[in-house]
Short mmCIF file of C-alpha atoms in Angstrom, two decimals:
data_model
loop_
_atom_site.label_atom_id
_atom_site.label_comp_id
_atom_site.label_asym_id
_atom_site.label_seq_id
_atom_site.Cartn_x
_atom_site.Cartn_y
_atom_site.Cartn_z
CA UNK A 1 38.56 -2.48 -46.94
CA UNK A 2 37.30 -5.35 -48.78
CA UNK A 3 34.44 -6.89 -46.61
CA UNK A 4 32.93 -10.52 -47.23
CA UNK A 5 29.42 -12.20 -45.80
CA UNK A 6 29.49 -15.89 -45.19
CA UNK A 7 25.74 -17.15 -44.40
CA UNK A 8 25.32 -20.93 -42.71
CA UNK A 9 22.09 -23.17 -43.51
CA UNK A 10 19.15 -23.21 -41.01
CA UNK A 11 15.89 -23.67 -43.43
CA UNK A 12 13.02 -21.21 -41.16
CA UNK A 13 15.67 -19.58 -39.40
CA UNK A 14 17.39 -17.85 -41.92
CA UNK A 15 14.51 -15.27 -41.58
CA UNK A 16 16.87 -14.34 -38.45
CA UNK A 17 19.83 -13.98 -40.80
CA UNK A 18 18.23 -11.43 -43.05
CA UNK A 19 17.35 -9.18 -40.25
CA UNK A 20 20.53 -9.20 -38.94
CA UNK A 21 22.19 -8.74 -42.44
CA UNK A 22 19.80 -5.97 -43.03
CA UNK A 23 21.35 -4.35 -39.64
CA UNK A 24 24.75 -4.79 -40.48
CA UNK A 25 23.91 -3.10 -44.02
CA UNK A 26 21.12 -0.46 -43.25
CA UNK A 27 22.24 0.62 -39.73
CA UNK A 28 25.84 -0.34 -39.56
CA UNK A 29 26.56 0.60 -43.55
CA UNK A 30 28.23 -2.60 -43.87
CA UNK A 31 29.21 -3.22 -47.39
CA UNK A 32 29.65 -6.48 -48.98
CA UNK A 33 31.99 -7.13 -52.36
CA UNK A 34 31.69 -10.94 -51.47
CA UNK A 35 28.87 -13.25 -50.27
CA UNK A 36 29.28 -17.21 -50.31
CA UNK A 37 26.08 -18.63 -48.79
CA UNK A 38 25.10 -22.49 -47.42
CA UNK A 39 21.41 -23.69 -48.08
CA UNK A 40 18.97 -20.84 -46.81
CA UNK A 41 22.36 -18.53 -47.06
CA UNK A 42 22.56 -18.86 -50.66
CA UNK A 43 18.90 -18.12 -50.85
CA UNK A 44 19.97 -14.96 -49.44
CA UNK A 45 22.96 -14.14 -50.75
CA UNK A 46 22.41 -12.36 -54.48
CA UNK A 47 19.49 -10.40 -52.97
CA UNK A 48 21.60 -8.61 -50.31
CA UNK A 49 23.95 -7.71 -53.12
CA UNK A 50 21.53 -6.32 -55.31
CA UNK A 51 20.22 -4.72 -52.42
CA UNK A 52 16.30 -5.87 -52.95
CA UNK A 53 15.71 -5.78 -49.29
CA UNK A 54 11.97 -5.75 -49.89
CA UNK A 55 11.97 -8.80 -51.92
CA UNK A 56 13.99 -10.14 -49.53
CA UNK A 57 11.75 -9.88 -46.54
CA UNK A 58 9.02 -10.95 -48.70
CA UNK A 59 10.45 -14.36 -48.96
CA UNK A 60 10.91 -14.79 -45.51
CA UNK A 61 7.62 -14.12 -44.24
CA UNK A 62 5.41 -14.96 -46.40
CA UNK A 63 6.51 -18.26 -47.43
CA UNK A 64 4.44 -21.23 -47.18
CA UNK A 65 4.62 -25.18 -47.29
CA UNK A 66 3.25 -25.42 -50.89
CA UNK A 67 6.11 -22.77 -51.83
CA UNK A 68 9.03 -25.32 -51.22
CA UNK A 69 7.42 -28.79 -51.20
CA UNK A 70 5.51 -29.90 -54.53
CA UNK A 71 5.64 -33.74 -52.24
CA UNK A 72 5.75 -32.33 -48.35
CA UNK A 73 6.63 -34.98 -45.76
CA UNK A 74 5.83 -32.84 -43.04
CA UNK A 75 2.16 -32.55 -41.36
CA UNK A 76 1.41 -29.01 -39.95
CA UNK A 77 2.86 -29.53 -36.63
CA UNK A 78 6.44 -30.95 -38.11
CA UNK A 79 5.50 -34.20 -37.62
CA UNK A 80 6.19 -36.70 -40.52
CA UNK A 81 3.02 -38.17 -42.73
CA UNK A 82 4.30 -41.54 -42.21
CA UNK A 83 1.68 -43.01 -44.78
CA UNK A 84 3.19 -40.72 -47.64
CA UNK A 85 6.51 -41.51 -46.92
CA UNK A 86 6.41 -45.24 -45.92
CA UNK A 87 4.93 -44.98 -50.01
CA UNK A 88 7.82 -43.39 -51.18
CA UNK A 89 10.23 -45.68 -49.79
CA UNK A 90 8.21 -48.47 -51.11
CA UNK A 91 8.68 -46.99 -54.59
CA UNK A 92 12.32 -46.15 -53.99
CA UNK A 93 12.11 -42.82 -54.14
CA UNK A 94 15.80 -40.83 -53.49
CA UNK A 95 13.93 -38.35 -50.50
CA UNK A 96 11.06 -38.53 -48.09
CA UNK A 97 9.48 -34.98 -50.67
CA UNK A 98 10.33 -33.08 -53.64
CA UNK A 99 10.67 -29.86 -53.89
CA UNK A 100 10.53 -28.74 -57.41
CA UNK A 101 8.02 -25.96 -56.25
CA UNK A 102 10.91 -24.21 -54.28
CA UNK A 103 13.34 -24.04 -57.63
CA UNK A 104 10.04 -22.09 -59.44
CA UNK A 105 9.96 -19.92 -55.53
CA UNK A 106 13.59 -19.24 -56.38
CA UNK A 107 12.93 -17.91 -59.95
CA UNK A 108 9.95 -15.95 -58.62
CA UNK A 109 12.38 -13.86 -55.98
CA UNK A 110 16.13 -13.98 -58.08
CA UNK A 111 15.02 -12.90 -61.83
CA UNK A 112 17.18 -12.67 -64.75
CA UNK A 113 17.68 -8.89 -64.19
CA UNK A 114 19.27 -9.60 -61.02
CA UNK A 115 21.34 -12.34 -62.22
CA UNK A 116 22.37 -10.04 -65.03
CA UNK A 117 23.19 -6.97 -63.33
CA UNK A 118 25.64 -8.98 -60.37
CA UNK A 119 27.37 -10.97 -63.21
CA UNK A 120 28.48 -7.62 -64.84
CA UNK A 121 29.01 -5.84 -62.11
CA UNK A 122 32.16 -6.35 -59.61
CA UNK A 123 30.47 -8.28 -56.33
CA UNK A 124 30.66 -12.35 -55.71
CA UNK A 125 28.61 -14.79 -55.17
CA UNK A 126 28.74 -18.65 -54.34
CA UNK A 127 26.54 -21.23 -53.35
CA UNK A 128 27.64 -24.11 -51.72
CA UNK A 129 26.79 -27.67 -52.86
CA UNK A 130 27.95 -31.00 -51.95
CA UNK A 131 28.57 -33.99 -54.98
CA UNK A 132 27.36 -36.91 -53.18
CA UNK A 133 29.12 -39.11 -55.59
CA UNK A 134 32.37 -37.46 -54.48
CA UNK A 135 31.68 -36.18 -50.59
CA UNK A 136 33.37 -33.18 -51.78
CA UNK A 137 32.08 -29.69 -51.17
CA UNK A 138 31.81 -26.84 -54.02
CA UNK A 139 31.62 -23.22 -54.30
CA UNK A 140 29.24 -22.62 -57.46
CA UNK A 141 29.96 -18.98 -58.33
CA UNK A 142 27.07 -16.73 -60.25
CA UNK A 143 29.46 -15.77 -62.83
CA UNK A 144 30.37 -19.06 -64.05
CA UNK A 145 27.58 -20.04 -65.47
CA UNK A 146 24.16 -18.87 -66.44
CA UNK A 147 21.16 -18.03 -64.86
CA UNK A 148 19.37 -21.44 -65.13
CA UNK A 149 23.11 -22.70 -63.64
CA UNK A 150 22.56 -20.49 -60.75
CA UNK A 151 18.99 -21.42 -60.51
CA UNK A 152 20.13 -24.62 -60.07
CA UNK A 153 22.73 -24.42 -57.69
CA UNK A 154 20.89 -22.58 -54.98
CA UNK A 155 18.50 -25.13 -55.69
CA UNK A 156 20.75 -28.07 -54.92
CA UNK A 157 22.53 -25.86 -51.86
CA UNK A 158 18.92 -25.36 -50.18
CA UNK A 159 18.17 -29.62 -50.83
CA UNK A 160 18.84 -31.07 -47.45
CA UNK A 161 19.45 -34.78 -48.39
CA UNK A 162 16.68 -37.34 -46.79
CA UNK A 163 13.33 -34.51 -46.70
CA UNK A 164 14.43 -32.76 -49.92
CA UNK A 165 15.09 -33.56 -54.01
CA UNK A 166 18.17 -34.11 -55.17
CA UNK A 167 19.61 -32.07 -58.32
CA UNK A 168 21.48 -34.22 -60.83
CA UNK A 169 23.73 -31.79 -63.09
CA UNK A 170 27.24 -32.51 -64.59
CA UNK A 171 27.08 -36.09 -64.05
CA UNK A 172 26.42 -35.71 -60.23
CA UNK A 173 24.05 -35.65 -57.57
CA UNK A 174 24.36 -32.73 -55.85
CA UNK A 175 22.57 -31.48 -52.35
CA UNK A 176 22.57 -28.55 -49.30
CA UNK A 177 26.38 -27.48 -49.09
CA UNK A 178 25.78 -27.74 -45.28
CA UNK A 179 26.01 -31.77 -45.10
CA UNK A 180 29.60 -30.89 -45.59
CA UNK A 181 30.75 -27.27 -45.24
CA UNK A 182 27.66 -25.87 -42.81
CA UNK A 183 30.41 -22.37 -43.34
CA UNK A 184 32.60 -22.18 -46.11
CA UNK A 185 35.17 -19.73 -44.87
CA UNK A 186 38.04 -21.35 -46.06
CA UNK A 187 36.66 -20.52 -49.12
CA UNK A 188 37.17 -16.56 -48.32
CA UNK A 189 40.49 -17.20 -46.91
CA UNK A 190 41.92 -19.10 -49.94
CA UNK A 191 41.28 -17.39 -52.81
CA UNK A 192 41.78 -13.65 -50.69
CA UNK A 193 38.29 -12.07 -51.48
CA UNK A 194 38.23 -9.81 -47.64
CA UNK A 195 40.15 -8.14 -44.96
CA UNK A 196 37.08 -8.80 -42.64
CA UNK A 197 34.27 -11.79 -42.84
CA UNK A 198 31.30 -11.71 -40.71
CA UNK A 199 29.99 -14.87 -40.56
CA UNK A 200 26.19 -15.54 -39.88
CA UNK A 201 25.57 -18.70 -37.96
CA UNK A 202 22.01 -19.78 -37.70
CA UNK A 203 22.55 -21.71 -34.18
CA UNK A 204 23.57 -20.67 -30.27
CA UNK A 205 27.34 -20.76 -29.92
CA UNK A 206 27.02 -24.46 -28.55
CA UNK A 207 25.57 -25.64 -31.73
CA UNK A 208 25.01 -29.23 -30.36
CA UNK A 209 22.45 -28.39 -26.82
CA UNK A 210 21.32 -31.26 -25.03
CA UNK A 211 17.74 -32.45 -26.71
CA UNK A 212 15.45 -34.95 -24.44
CA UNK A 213 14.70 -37.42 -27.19
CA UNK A 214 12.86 -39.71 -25.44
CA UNK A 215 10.11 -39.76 -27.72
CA UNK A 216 11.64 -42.95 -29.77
CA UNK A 217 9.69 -41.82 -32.99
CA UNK A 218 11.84 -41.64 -36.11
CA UNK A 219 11.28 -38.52 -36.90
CA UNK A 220 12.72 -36.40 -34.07
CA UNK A 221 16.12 -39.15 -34.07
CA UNK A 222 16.61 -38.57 -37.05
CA UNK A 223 16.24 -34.16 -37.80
CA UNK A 224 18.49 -34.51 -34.12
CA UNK A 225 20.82 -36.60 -35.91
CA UNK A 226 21.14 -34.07 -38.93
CA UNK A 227 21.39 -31.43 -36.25
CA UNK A 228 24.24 -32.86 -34.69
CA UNK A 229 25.97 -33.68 -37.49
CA UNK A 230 25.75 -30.46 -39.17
CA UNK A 231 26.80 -28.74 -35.81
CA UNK A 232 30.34 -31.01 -35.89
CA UNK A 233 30.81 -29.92 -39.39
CA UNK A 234 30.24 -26.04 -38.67
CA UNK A 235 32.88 -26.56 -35.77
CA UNK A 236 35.53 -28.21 -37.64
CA UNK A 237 35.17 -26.06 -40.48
CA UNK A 238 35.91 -23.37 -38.36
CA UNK A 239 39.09 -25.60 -36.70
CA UNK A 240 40.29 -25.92 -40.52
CA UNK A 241 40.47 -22.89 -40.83
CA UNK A 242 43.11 -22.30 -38.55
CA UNK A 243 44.91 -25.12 -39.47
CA UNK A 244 45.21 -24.93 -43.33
CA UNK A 245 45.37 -21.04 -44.55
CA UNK A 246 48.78 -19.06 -44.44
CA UNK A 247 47.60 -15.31 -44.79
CA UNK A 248 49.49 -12.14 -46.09
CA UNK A 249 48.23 -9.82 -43.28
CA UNK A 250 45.48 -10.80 -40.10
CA UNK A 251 41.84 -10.95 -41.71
CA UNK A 252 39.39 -10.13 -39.27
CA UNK A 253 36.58 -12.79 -38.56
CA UNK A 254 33.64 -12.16 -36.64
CA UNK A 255 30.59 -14.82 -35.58
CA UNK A 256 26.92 -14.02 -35.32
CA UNK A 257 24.93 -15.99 -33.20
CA UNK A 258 21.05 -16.89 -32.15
CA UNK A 259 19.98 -16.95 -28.62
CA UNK A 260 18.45 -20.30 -27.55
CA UNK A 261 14.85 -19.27 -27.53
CA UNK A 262 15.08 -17.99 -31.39
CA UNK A 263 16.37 -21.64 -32.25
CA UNK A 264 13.99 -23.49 -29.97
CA UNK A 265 11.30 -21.70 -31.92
CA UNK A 266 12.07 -24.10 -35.44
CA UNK A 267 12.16 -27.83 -33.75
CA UNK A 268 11.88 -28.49 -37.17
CA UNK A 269 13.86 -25.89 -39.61
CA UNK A 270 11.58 -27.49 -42.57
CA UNK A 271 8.47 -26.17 -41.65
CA UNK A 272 7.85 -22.43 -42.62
CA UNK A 273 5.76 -20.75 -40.00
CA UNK A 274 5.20 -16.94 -41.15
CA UNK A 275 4.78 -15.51 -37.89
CA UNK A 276 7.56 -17.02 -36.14
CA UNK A 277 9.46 -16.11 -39.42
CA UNK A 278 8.65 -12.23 -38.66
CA UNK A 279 9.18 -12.24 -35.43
CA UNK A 280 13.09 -13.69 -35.69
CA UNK A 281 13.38 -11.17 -38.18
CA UNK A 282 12.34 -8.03 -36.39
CA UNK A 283 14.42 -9.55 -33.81
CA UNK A 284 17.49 -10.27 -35.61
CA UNK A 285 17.34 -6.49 -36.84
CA UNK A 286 16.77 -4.85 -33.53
CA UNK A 287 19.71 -6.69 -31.85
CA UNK A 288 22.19 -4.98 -34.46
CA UNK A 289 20.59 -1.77 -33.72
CA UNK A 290 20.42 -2.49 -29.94
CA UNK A 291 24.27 -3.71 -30.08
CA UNK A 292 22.41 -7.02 -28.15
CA UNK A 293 23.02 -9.36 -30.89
CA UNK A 294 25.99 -12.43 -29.59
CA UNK A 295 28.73 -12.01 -31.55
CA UNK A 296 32.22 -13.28 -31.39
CA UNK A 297 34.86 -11.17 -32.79
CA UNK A 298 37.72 -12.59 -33.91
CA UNK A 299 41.20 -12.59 -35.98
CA UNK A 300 42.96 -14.68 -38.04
CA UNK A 301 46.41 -14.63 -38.14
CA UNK A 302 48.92 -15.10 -40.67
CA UNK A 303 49.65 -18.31 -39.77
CA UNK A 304 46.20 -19.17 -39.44
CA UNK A 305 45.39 -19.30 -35.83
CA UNK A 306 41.58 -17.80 -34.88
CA UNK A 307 42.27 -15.81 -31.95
CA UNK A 308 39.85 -13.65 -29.72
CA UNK A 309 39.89 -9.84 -30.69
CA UNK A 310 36.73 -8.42 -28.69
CA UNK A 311 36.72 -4.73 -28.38
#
């Protein structure tokens, strides 16, 4: 059985998503032939399939500010340094940072060795980016291209517009793959890469939860804003999905979800605390072993309806 990963965005939180990846494939022997990640997700993805699990935790807890912002816009509480950033809009500047320091983080963790060995072996990989000259989303696929094109594209995929720098590459501007497609299933479904996708969200199953914003400061309007908008997205994609795939036989779809207190622990996904970063983790692991992890199992049909298949 041919057995695909799709992994959303979520920034802090995808330290959640490697410990329950690291469940499905350490205590569950999951096997994966395909992974097509979003943002943190692609980040992930061709270290699960070379199966560098320490290098992998690594990344995700011991991570710091100055390891994805070279220009950081965020103070240590998540707050915005409104001085800083008032400056850069002065000076037009196309984001609020720049985060040139995370592409040389990316090259420190995903070497040309790794690259290598998944390009000639027989396992996928995509990163999802969005052309902002278009509004159309991509799947950039490691063996398209070479390793400074991969580089690049998990770059772009992990550069949330507005906080983050923009990659300009083939004529484009390119940023995270989430603005558009927060999970790219159709992607799976279309070109016929798995009989069953497990699908790693980095959000409750009500991705859009009531938030007091009363405080009227920029700041929290507008990260709530980008939540909500990438929480529509991640529910329509899903909706499309039904809608626009005609399958040979029922592919088997299943949804893994945060609890609320995980995601209320990253108000703001941007900022990198290492403790809370180990703590999800261990967590996301133990609920695979525990069985306590929220997940909802599903099918698609032929005819492309998602329909509930819980054991």
């Amino acid at each position: 059985m041919k057995r695909a990963l799709v992994i959303s965005g979520g920034g802090a939180k995808g330290a959640w998503g490697v410990g329950v990846v690291k469940g499905l494939v350490k205590h569950l022997n999951y096997q994966y032939q395909t992974i097509i990640g979003t943002s943190t997700g692609s980040l992930m993805g061709p270290l699960i399939l070379d199966d560098q699990w320490e290098g992998l935790e690594e990344a995700y807890t011991t991570i710091t500010q100055d390891q994805i912002f070279n220009v950081n816009p965020f103070k240590r509480d998540g707050g915005i340094k409104g001085f800083s950033v008032a400056m850069r809009v002065i000076r037009g500047k196309s984001s609020l940072g720049e985060t040139e320091a995370l592409r040389l983080t990316i090259r420190q963790f995903i070497s040309v060795a790794t690259f290598n060995r998944l390009r000639n072996g027989n396992k996928t990989f995509g990163a999802t980016v969005t052309n902002l000259n278009t509004g159309q989303t991509e799947v950039k696929l490691l063996r398209s291209g070479s390793y400074n094109d991969l580089i690049d594209w998990i770059w772009a995929s992990a550069n949330q517009p507005v906080f983050m720098s923009i990659l300009q590459k083939e004529g484009a501007s390119w940023v995270d793959g989430g603005l558009k497609d927060f999970v790219t299933i159709r992607y799976i479904l279309d070109n016929r890469l798995a009989d069953e996708i497990d699908v790693i969200i980095h959000n409750t199953p009500q991705l859009s939860e009531y938030s007091d914003i009363n405080d009227k400061g920029a700041l929290p309007i507008l990260l709530r804003t980008i939540s909500i908008l990438s929480s529509d997205v991640a529910q329509n994609d899903i909706a499309n999905a039904q809608l626009r795939v005609r399958l040979d036989k029922e592919v088997n779809i299943n949804f893994y979800y945060m609890t609320a207190g995980q995601v209320a622990r990253f108000p703001n996904s941007l900022v990198f605390d290492k403790a809370e970063m180990r703590t999800v983790l261990d967590e996301g692991y133990q609920s695979i072993v525990d069985d306590t992890c929220t997940v909802d199992y599903c099918k698609i049909t032929v005819d492309g309806r998602i329909i509930s298949a819980h054991p």
